[in-house]
Amino acid sequence: MGRAGKALKQVLEKYGITQNRLAVTMGVGRSNVHRWVYEITDPVAEAVLQIRDGLKAINPDAAAEFIQLYLNAPSPDGEQS
């Protein structure tokens, strides 16, 4: 669990995007974003695309980095997938 959450947390911090701003842009509750960021739940595949689209509306660079981190995140044993 947590690839998307780790990537999302890193991107939000780097680009200074609040959970609330992303939630409003995506049209979801801030609690959903909070659960993803703190790895309480993983977003479903459709939500990952919505996260990308929401980030893209705020900052296209943040969206691109989120997808790169999500797809290239190291596996639990530390190796690239």
Coordinates of C-alpha atoms in Angstrom, one line a residue, residues 5-70:
G5 CA 0.1 8.2 -1.4
K6 CA 3.9 8.6 -1.2
A7 CA 4.1 10.1 -4.6
L8 CA 1.1 12.5 -3.8
K9 CA 2.6 13.6 -0.5
Q10 CA 5.9 14.3 -2.1
V11 CA 4.4 16.3 -4.9
L12 CA 2.0 18.3 -2.7
E13 CA 4.9 19.3 -0.4
K14 CA 7.3 20.1 -3.3
Y15 CA 4.8 22.3 -5.1
G16 CA 3.1 23.8 -2.1
I17 CA -0.3 22.5 -3.0
T18 CA -2.7 21.9 -0.1
Q19 CA -4.8 18.9 0.3
N20 CA -7.9 21.1 0.3
R21 CA -6.9 22.8 -2.9
L22 CA -6.5 19.5 -4.7
A23 CA -9.7 18.2 -3.2
V24 CA -11.7 21.2 -4.4
T25 CA -10.1 21.0 -7.9
M26 CA -10.9 17.3 -8.1
G27 CA -14.4 17.7 -6.7
V28 CA -13.8 15.3 -3.8
G29 CA -13.8 15.6 0.0
R30 CA -10.5 16.7 1.6
S31 CA -10.8 13.6 3.8
N32 CA -10.3 11.5 0.7
V33 CA -7.1 13.3 -0.2
H34 CA -6.0 13.1 3.5
R35 CA -6.5 9.3 3.5
W36 CA -4.4 8.9 0.3
V37 CA -1.6 11.2 1.5
Y38 CA -1.3 9.4 4.8
E39 CA -1.6 6.0 3.2
I40 CA -4.7 5.1 5.1
T41 CA -6.3 4.0 1.8
D42 CA -5.0 3.7 -1.7
P43 CA -6.8 5.5 -4.5
V44 CA -8.4 3.2 -7.1
A45 CA -7.0 3.4 -10.6
E46 CA -9.7 5.9 -11.7
A47 CA -8.9 8.2 -8.8
V48 CA -5.2 8.1 -9.7
L49 CA -6.2 9.6 -13.1
Q50 CA -8.4 12.2 -11.3
I51 CA -5.5 13.1 -9.1
R52 CA -3.3 13.6 -12.2
D53 CA -6.0 15.7 -13.8
G54 CA -6.5 17.8 -10.6
L55 CA -2.8 18.4 -10.3
K56 CA -2.5 19.2 -14.0
A57 CA -5.2 21.9 -13.5
I58 CA -3.1 23.4 -10.6
N59 CA 0.4 22.8 -11.9
P60 CA 1.2 20.7 -14.9
D61 CA 4.7 20.0 -13.6
A62 CA 3.3 18.6 -10.4
A63 CA 1.0 16.3 -12.4
A64 CA 3.9 15.0 -14.5
E65 CA 6.0 14.4 -11.4
F66 CA 3.2 12.6 -9.6
I67 CA 2.8 10.2 -12.5
Q68 CA 6.6 9.7 -12.8
L69 CA 6.9 9.0 -9.1
Y70 CA 3.9 6.7 -9.1

